Amino acid sequence: MENETVINLDVISLDIRGQICPACLLISLKEINKHKGLLRNGEANLIVRTDHRDATRTIPDAAVAMGYAVSVEKKKGYYEITVGRKDEDQKA
Amino acid sequence: MTNLYQIFFLNLALGLILGFVFHRSDLCMAGMFRDIFLLKRTFLLRILYLQVIATMALFFIAKKAGLISLYPPPNLNIASLGTLAGGMIFGIGMVLAGGCVIGTLYKMGSGSIISIIAFAGLIIGSAVFAEFYPFWAEFSKRTRVSEAVLLPQLIDEHFLMFPILFISSMLIFRWMRSKKLHQKAYAEGYIHPWKVVIIIALLNLIIYISSDMPMAVSTGYSKIAAYLEKILVPDHFETVAFFKKESYSVLHPASKSLIAGGPGAKFDHISSTEISLILGVIFGSFISAVSIGEFKLTLSTLPPPGQNISALLGGILLALGSRMAGGCNVKFLMSGLPLLSIQAFLFLFGMLPGAWVGTYLFKKFIISYGREGSDGK
């Protein structure tokens, strides 16, 4: 199965369930860079779905270091990592 | 303890704890070294340092208290260039496999298909090594670097231990105060890595005292390969010298009983110390994953072929590297470094560039990620 990228109005979703690091991190970083215009402007959020626990550490770590705001939410059996624009007064 | 069944069940229980805490903390040694090159992050390296120092202090105290009967432990050996080369192959393998010999186990226990493939690679690699073992044994014998196993056999132990423990404690204390051993985590039921390495250090001490040698795991994989060959290709199995050898065979000073184990297809000291840990870690992680609804064994999210091939190759390299070196990261980094084993240092020196090469290969061939990724601002 290839990694499917679905672009809705303002949500770019990336499903990497079943994959582990370093693949999880590299694929997510590529996706962040591909859509950095939209993400930086706040026109879209990237939502990464992963079932690899370590990715909930590495992806937010890397995205925060790049200056994005990140939130992580546990769903049924996997995690959703949301990467988006960081507001001026908002601490990631 | 000299009863193999007692040791087996003790290590199985300790393995369950290990698997549970490994899964919760995702304390991945492959990640530890890979992150240096991929993310320029050294957080997990500080955690490893804490583990080495904590283990060193515990082993040192236990030895002074007369609780340790075999020193150096029989599962550590004389270092050679084979150790260095093995460490390098191991370093490449662990990045490609997405986990080391124990990372693969706990990820497999939580239902990761990729790690099941890496596990298969580890068994295949162990069988492949058995074929060229005689050649490699000769090479290792000719390239020995020292007749000593541990540094304290060359330099007075107190002269080494006291300064290392003193300076390291100060350093660790400073890290604690500046919260450098702590990091933000989002995963449910997360156990912070610094707690986990203290737990592992304690478990390792229990293992060293009860089974007369510290924690190790990778010869266990060779044993599984041996059993499989004995069932599948019995005629060939009989001709393989590697499966006939003993890794160690020593007389226990107190009980006068023989402690012997090797990669062969029989129940021995290696079975009771290593096979038990392998089983324990898999099931401990399984229990952890199920208890928070994160067990994920399903074919519906099978990763792309490139990653599966990488995991298989990585697993094979992990097994080749650990057999070439005479041990894996568990034996050398978690047990050998705290004892100042010369083998452990050589393994580490090989593993670091190996992890760099592994990261490079993964970025080049599996997920092309180049300069455009270095967007930092």
Coordinates of C-alpha atoms in Angstrom, one line a residue:
Chain A
M1 CA 0.0 0.0 0.0
E2 CA 1.4 3.4 -0.9
N3 CA 1.1 6.4 1.4
E4 CA -2.0 8.2 0.3
T5 CA -2.2 11.9 0.5
V6 CA -5.7 13.3 0.5
I7 CA -6.1 17.1 0.3
N8 CA -9.4 18.5 1.5
L9 CA -10.1 22.2 2.0
D10 CA -7.7 22.8 4.8
V11 CA -6.7 19.4 6.1
I12 CA -3.9 17.4 4.5
S13 CA -4.0 13.9 5.9
L14 CA -1.2 11.4 5.9
D15 CA -1.9 7.8 7.0
I16 CA 1.4 6.0 8.0
R17 CA -0.1 3.4 10.2
G18 CA 1.8 0.2 10.2
Q19 CA 5.1 2.0 9.6
I20 CA 7.9 2.5 12.1
C21 CA 10.9 4.9 12.5
P22 CA 12.8 6.2 10.7
A23 CA 10.3 5.9 7.9
C24 CA 7.5 7.6 9.9
L25 CA 9.6 10.7 10.6
L26 CA 11.1 11.0 7.1
I27 CA 7.7 10.6 5.3
S28 CA 6.2 13.2 7.7
L29 CA 9.0 15.7 7.2
K30 CA 8.8 15.3 3.4
E31 CA 5.0 16.0 3.6
I32 CA 5.6 19.0 5.8
N33 CA 8.1 20.4 3.3
K34 CA 5.9 19.7 0.3
H35 CA 3.1 21.7 1.8
K36 CA 5.1 24.3 3.7
G37 CA 3.5 27.2 1.9
L38 CA 0.0 26.2 3.1
L39 CA 1.1 25.2 6.5
R40 CA 3.1 28.4 7.1
N41 CA 0.2 30.6 6.0
G42 CA -2.2 28.8 8.3
E43 CA -4.3 27.7 5.2
A44 CA -4.0 24.1 6.1
N45 CA -3.1 21.7 8.8
L46 CA -1.3 18.4 8.3
I47 CA -2.8 15.5 10.2
V48 CA -0.6 12.4 10.5
R49 CA -2.1 9.1 11.6
T50 CA 0.4 6.7 13.2
D51 CA 0.3 3.7 15.4
H52 CA 4.0 3.9 16.2
R53 CA 4.5 5.3 19.7
D54 CA 8.0 6.6 19.0
A55 CA 6.6 8.7 16.2
T56 CA 4.6 10.7 18.7
R57 CA 8.0 11.8 20.1
T58 CA 10.1 12.2 16.9
I59 CA 7.5 14.0 14.7
P60 CA 6.4 16.6 17.2
D61 CA 10.1 17.1 18.2
A62 CA 11.2 17.8 14.6
A63 CA 8.1 19.9 13.7
V64 CA 8.4 22.1 16.8
A65 CA 12.1 22.6 16.0
M66 CA 11.0 23.8 12.5
G67 CA 8.7 26.3 14.1
Y68 CA 5.3 24.7 13.8
A69 CA 2.6 24.2 16.4
V70 CA 1.9 20.5 17.1
S71 CA -0.8 18.7 19.0
V72 CA -1.2 15.0 19.5
E73 CA -4.5 13.2 20.2
K74 CA -5.0 9.5 20.8
K75 CA -7.7 7.9 18.7
K76 CA -8.9 4.3 18.7
G77 CA -5.6 2.3 18.4
Y78 CA -3.6 5.1 16.8
Y79 CA -2.4 8.7 17.3
E80 CA -3.3 11.8 15.3
I81 CA -0.5 14.4 15.1
T82 CA -1.6 17.8 13.9
V83 CA 1.0 20.1 12.5
G84 CA 0.1 23.7 11.7
R85 CA 0.9 27.3 11.9
K86 CA 2.2 28.6 15.2
D87 CA 0.3 31.7 16.4
E88 CA 2.3 34.6 17.7
D89 CA 1.2 34.2 21.3
Q90 CA 0.9 30.4 21.2
K91 CA 3.5 28.2 22.7
A92 CA 4.0 24.9 21.0
Chain B
M1 CA 21.5 -20.3 41.1
T2 CA 22.6 -23.3 39.1
N3 CA 19.3 -24.9 38.3
L4 CA 18.6 -24.0 34.7
Y5 CA 14.8 -24.1 35.1
Q6 CA 14.9 -21.7 38.0
I7 CA 17.0 -19.3 35.9
F8 CA 14.7 -19.8 32.9
F9 CA 11.6 -18.8 34.8
L10 CA 13.3 -16.0 36.7
N11 CA 14.5 -14.5 33.4
L12 CA 11.2 -15.0 31.8
A13 CA 9.6 -12.9 34.5
L14 CA 12.2 -10.3 34.3
G15 CA 11.8 -10.3 30.5
L16 CA 8.1 -9.6 30.9
I17 CA 8.9 -6.5 33.0
L18 CA 11.5 -5.5 30.4
G19 CA 9.1 -5.9 27.5
F20 CA 6.4 -3.9 29.3
V21 CA 8.7 -0.9 30.1
F22 CA 10.4 -1.0 26.7
H23 CA 7.1 -0.7 25.0
R24 CA 5.8 2.1 27.3
S25 CA 9.0 4.2 27.0
D26 CA 9.9 3.2 23.4
L27 CA 13.4 3.3 24.6
C28 CA 14.9 2.3 21.2
M29 CA 18.6 1.9 21.0
A30 CA 18.5 2.1 17.2
G31 CA 16.7 5.4 17.6
M32 CA 19.2 6.5 20.1
F33 CA 22.1 6.4 17.6
R34 CA 20.1 7.2 14.5
D35 CA 18.7 10.4 16.0
I36 CA 22.3 11.7 16.3
F37 CA 22.6 11.7 12.6
L38 CA 19.0 12.2 11.5
L39 CA 17.8 14.9 14.0
K40 CA 21.1 16.0 15.6
R41 CA 19.5 15.0 18.9
T42 CA 21.4 13.5 21.8
F43 CA 18.6 13.2 24.4
L44 CA 18.5 9.4 24.3
L45 CA 22.3 9.3 24.4
R46 CA 22.3 11.0 27.8
I47 CA 19.7 8.3 28.9
L48 CA 22.1 5.6 27.7
Y49 CA 24.9 7.3 29.7
L50 CA 22.8 7.3 32.8
Q51 CA 22.1 3.6 32.2
V52 CA 25.8 2.7 31.9
I53 CA 26.7 4.6 35.0
A54 CA 23.8 3.3 37.1
T55 CA 24.7 -0.3 36.0
M56 CA 28.4 0.3 36.7
A57 CA 27.7 1.5 40.2
L58 CA 25.4 -1.4 41.0
F59 CA 27.8 -4.0 39.6
F60 CA 30.7 -2.4 41.4
I61 CA 28.9 -2.4 44.8
A62 CA 27.7 -6.0 44.2
K63 CA 31.2 -7.1 43.5
K64 CA 32.6 -5.5 46.6
A65 CA 29.8 -7.1 48.6
G66 CA 30.9 -10.5 47.3
L67 CA 27.7 -11.1 45.4
I68 CA 29.4 -11.7 42.0
S69 CA 31.1 -15.1 41.6
L70 CA 32.3 -14.9 38.0
Y71 CA 34.4 -11.8 37.1
P72 CA 35.0 -11.2 34.2
P73 CA 31.6 -12.9 33.3
P74 CA 32.1 -15.8 30.9
N75 CA 29.9 -14.3 28.2
L76 CA 32.4 -11.4 27.6
N77 CA 35.5 -12.3 25.7
I78 CA 38.7 -11.0 24.3
A79 CA 38.3 -8.2 21.8
S80 CA 39.5 -8.4 18.2
L81 CA 39.1 -6.5 15.0
G82 CA 36.1 -8.9 14.5
T83 CA 34.3 -7.0 17.3
L84 CA 34.9 -3.7 15.5
A85 CA 33.7 -5.0 12.1
G86 CA 30.7 -6.7 13.8
G87 CA 29.7 -3.5 15.5
M88 CA 29.8 -1.6 12.2
I89 CA 27.6 -4.2 10.4
F90 CA 25.3 -4.2 13.5
G91 CA 25.0 -0.4 13.4
I92 CA 23.9 -0.4 9.7
G93 CA 21.4 -3.3 10.4
M94 CA 19.8 -1.6 13.4
V95 CA 18.8 1.5 11.5
L96 CA 17.6 -0.5 8.4
A97 CA 15.6 -2.9 10.7
G98 CA 14.1 0.0 12.7
G99 CA 15.2 -1.5 16.0
C100 CA 18.0 -3.4 17.7
V101 CA 17.8 -7.0 18.8
I102 CA 15.6 -6.1 21.7
G103 CA 13.8 -3.2 20.0
T104 CA 12.7 -5.7 17.3
L105 CA 11.3 -7.9 20.0
Y106 CA 9.2 -5.4 21.8
K107 CA 7.9 -3.8 18.6
M108 CA 7.0 -7.3 17.4
G109 CA 5.2 -8.0 20.6
S110 CA 3.0 -4.9 20.0
G111 CA 2.0 -6.2 16.6
S112 CA 4.4 -4.4 14.2
I113 CA 4.6 -6.4 10.9
I114 CA 7.9 -4.7 10.0
S115 CA 9.5 -6.0 13.2
I116 CA 8.2 -9.5 12.6
I117 CA 10.0 -9.3 9.2
A118 CA 13.1 -8.0 11.0
F119 CA 12.9 -10.9 13.5
A120 CA 12.8 -13.3 10.5
G121 CA 15.9 -11.6 9.2
L122 CA 17.6 -12.1 12.5
I123 CA 17.0 -15.8 12.4
I124 CA 18.1 -16.0 8.7
G125 CA 21.2 -14.0 9.5
S126 CA 22.1 -16.3 12.4
A127 CA 21.9 -19.3 10.1
V128 CA 24.0 -17.6 7.4
F129 CA 26.7 -16.7 10.0
A130 CA 26.8 -20.4 11.1
E131 CA 28.1 -21.3 7.6
F132 CA 31.1 -19.0 7.7
Y133 CA 31.8 -19.3 11.4
P134 CA 35.1 -21.3 11.1
F135 CA 36.6 -18.6 8.8
W136 CA 35.5 -15.8 11.1
A137 CA 36.6 -17.5 14.3
E138 CA 40.1 -17.8 12.7
F139 CA 40.1 -14.1 11.7
S140 CA 39.0 -13.0 15.2
K141 CA 41.7 -15.1 16.8
R142 CA 44.4 -13.6 14.6
T143 CA 43.3 -10.0 15.2
R144 CA 43.1 -9.9 19.0
V145 CA 43.9 -6.6 20.5
S146 CA 44.6 -7.5 24.1
E147 CA 44.7 -10.6 26.2
A148 CA 42.6 -8.8 28.9
V149 CA 38.8 -8.9 28.7
L150 CA 38.1 -6.0 31.0
L151 CA 40.1 -2.8 31.5
P152 CA 40.3 -3.3 35.3
Q153 CA 42.5 -6.3 34.5
L154 CA 45.1 -3.9 33.1
I155 CA 44.6 -0.9 35.3
D156 CA 43.7 -0.9 39.0
E157 CA 39.9 -1.1 39.3
H158 CA 39.6 1.6 42.0
F159 CA 41.8 4.0 40.0
L160 CA 39.3 3.6 37.1
M161 CA 35.9 3.3 38.9
F162 CA 36.1 6.1 41.5
P163 CA 36.9 8.9 39.1
I164 CA 34.4 7.7 36.4
L165 CA 31.6 7.3 38.9
F166 CA 32.4 10.6 40.6
I167 CA 32.6 12.8 37.5
S168 CA 29.6 11.1 35.9
S169 CA 27.4 11.5 39.0
M170 CA 28.2 15.3 38.9
L171 CA 27.4 15.4 35.2
I172 CA 24.1 13.4 35.6
F173 CA 23.1 15.6 38.6
R174 CA 23.6 18.7 36.4
W175 CA 21.5 17.2 33.6
M176 CA 18.8 16.4 36.2
R177 CA 18.7 20.0 37.4
S178 CA 18.5 21.4 33.9
K179 CA 15.8 18.9 33.0
K180 CA 17.9 17.4 30.3
L181 CA 16.9 13.9 31.2
H182 CA 13.3 14.7 30.6
Q183 CA 11.3 15.4 27.5
K184 CA 7.7 16.0 26.5
A185 CA 5.8 12.9 25.6
Y186 CA 2.3 12.4 24.2
A187 CA 1.9 8.6 24.1
E188 CA -0.6 7.1 26.6
G189 CA 0.9 5.3 29.6
Y190 CA 4.3 6.7 28.8
I191 CA 7.1 5.8 31.2
H192 CA 10.0 8.2 31.1
P193 CA 13.2 6.7 29.8
W194 CA 15.3 7.7 32.8
K195 CA 13.1 5.6 35.0
V196 CA 13.2 2.7 32.6
V197 CA 17.0 2.6 32.4
I198 CA 17.2 2.5 36.2
I199 CA 14.8 -0.4 36.2
I200 CA 16.9 -2.2 33.5
A201 CA 20.1 -1.6 35.6
L202 CA 18.4 -3.2 38.6
L203 CA 17.1 -6.2 36.5
N204 CA 20.6 -6.6 35.0
L205 CA 22.0 -6.8 38.5
I206 CA 19.5 -9.5 39.4
I207 CA 20.5 -11.4 36.3
Y208 CA 24.2 -11.1 36.9
I209 CA 23.8 -12.3 40.5
S210 CA 21.4 -15.1 39.8
S211 CA 22.8 -16.5 36.5
D212 CA 26.5 -15.5 37.0
M213 CA 26.6 -13.3 33.9
P214 CA 24.9 -10.0 32.9
M215 CA 22.1 -9.6 30.4
A216 CA 22.6 -10.8 26.8
V217 CA 20.2 -11.9 24.2
S218 CA 21.5 -12.4 20.7
T219 CA 23.0 -16.0 20.9
G220 CA 19.3 -16.8 21.7
Y221 CA 18.6 -16.1 18.0
S222 CA 21.3 -18.5 16.9
K223 CA 19.7 -21.1 19.0
I224 CA 16.3 -20.6 17.4
A225 CA 18.0 -20.9 14.0
A226 CA 19.7 -24.1 15.2
Y227 CA 16.4 -25.7 16.2
L228 CA 14.8 -24.7 12.9
E229 CA 17.7 -26.3 10.9
K230 CA 17.6 -29.4 13.0
I231 CA 13.9 -29.8 12.1
L232 CA 14.0 -28.6 8.5
V233 CA 17.4 -29.7 7.2
P234 CA 18.7 -32.3 9.8
D235 CA 21.4 -33.7 7.5
H236 CA 23.0 -30.3 6.9
F237 CA 22.5 -29.3 10.5
E238 CA 24.8 -32.1 11.6
T239 CA 27.7 -30.7 9.5
V240 CA 27.6 -27.1 10.9
A241 CA 30.4 -26.6 13.4
F242 CA 28.9 -23.4 14.8
F243 CA 26.0 -25.4 16.2
K244 CA 28.3 -27.8 18.0
K245 CA 30.4 -25.2 19.9
E246 CA 30.1 -24.0 23.4
S247 CA 30.2 -20.2 23.8
Y248 CA 31.4 -20.7 27.4
S249 CA 32.0 -23.6 29.8
V250 CA 33.2 -22.8 33.3
L251 CA 33.2 -24.4 36.6
H252 CA 31.1 -22.4 39.2
P253 CA 33.5 -21.7 42.0
A254 CA 31.0 -22.1 44.8
S255 CA 28.8 -25.0 43.7
K256 CA 31.5 -26.7 41.5
S257 CA 28.8 -27.3 38.9
L258 CA 29.4 -26.7 35.2
I259 CA 28.0 -23.5 33.6
A260 CA 27.9 -24.1 29.8
G261 CA 26.0 -22.7 26.9
G262 CA 26.2 -22.3 23.2
P263 CA 24.2 -21.7 20.0
G264 CA 23.4 -25.4 19.6
A265 CA 19.9 -27.0 19.6
K266 CA 19.8 -28.1 23.2
F267 CA 18.5 -26.7 26.5
D268 CA 21.5 -25.2 28.2
H269 CA 22.6 -22.0 30.1
I270 CA 22.0 -19.8 27.1
S271 CA 18.4 -21.2 26.8
S272 CA 17.7 -20.4 30.4
T273 CA 19.2 -16.9 30.2
E274 CA 18.5 -15.7 26.7
I275 CA 15.6 -17.6 25.1
S276 CA 13.7 -16.8 28.3
L277 CA 14.4 -13.1 27.9
I278 CA 13.4 -13.2 24.2
L279 CA 10.0 -14.8 25.1
G280 CA 9.5 -12.5 28.1
V281 CA 10.1 -9.3 26.1
I282 CA 7.7 -10.3 23.4
F283 CA 4.9 -11.1 25.8
G284 CA 5.6 -8.2 28.2
S285 CA 5.3 -5.8 25.3
F286 CA 2.2 -7.6 24.1
I287 CA 0.6 -7.2 27.5
S288 CA 1.5 -3.5 27.6
A289 CA 0.1 -2.9 24.1
V290 CA -3.2 -4.7 24.7
S291 CA -3.8 -3.0 28.0
I292 CA -3.9 0.4 26.4
G293 CA -5.6 -0.7 23.2
E294 CA -2.5 -0.3 21.0
F295 CA -2.0 -3.9 19.8
K296 CA -2.0 -3.5 16.0
L297 CA -1.3 -6.7 14.1
T298 CA -3.2 -6.2 10.8
L299 CA -2.4 -6.7 7.2
S300 CA -4.6 -3.7 6.2
T301 CA -1.8 -1.3 7.0
L302 CA 1.1 -3.3 5.4
P303 CA 3.9 -0.9 4.8
P304 CA 5.4 -0.2 1.3
P305 CA 7.7 -3.0 -0.1
G306 CA 10.8 -0.9 0.3
Q307 CA 10.4 -0.8 4.1
N308 CA 9.8 -4.5 4.3
I309 CA 12.9 -5.3 2.3
S310 CA 14.9 -2.8 4.5
A311 CA 13.6 -4.6 7.6
L312 CA 14.6 -8.0 6.3
L313 CA 18.0 -6.9 5.3
G314 CA 18.4 -5.0 8.5
G315 CA 17.5 -8.1 10.5
I316 CA 20.0 -10.2 8.6
L317 CA 22.8 -7.6 9.2
L318 CA 21.9 -7.4 12.9
A319 CA 22.4 -11.1 13.3
L320 CA 25.6 -11.1 11.2
G321 CA 27.0 -8.2 13.1
S322 CA 26.3 -9.5 16.5
R323 CA 27.7 -13.0 15.7
M324 CA 30.8 -11.4 14.1
A325 CA 31.3 -9.3 17.2
G326 CA 30.4 -12.0 19.6
G327 CA 27.4 -10.1 21.1
C328 CA 24.9 -7.4 20.5
N329 CA 24.1 -4.0 21.9
V330 CA 22.5 -5.6 25.0
K331 CA 25.5 -7.5 26.0
F332 CA 28.0 -4.8 25.1
L333 CA 26.3 -1.5 25.8
M334 CA 24.0 -2.5 28.7
S335 CA 26.3 -5.0 30.4
G336 CA 29.9 -4.6 28.9
L337 CA 30.4 -0.9 29.1
P338 CA 29.5 -0.8 32.8
L339 CA 32.2 -3.5 33.4
L340 CA 34.6 -1.5 31.1
S341 CA 34.9 -4.4 28.7
I342 CA 37.4 -3.8 25.9
Q343 CA 35.0 -5.6 23.5
A344 CA 32.2 -3.2 24.4
F345 CA 34.3 -0.1 23.5
L346 CA 35.3 -1.6 20.1
F347 CA 31.7 -2.6 19.4
L348 CA 30.6 1.0 20.2
F349 CA 33.3 2.5 17.9
G350 CA 32.1 0.3 15.1
M351 CA 28.4 0.8 15.8
L352 CA 28.6 4.6 15.6
P353 CA 29.8 4.9 12.0
G354 CA 27.6 1.9 11.2
A355 CA 24.5 3.8 12.3
W356 CA 25.6 6.8 10.2
V357 CA 25.9 4.5 7.1
G358 CA 22.5 2.9 7.9
T359 CA 20.8 6.3 8.1
Y360 CA 22.4 7.4 4.9
L361 CA 21.3 4.2 3.1
F362 CA 17.8 4.5 4.4
K363 CA 17.5 8.1 3.2
K364 CA 19.0 7.3 -0.1
F365 CA 17.2 4.1 -1.0
I366 CA 14.1 3.6 1.1
I367 CA 12.7 7.1 1.5
S368 CA 14.5 9.6 -0.6
Y369 CA 15.0 12.5 1.7
G370 CA 17.7 14.9 0.8
R371 CA 18.7 18.5 1.2
E372 CA 15.2 19.9 0.6
G373 CA 14.4 18.4 4.0
S374 CA 16.8 20.7 5.8
D375 CA 14.3 23.5 5.8
G376 CA 14.9 24.9 9.2
K377 CA 13.5 28.4 9.3

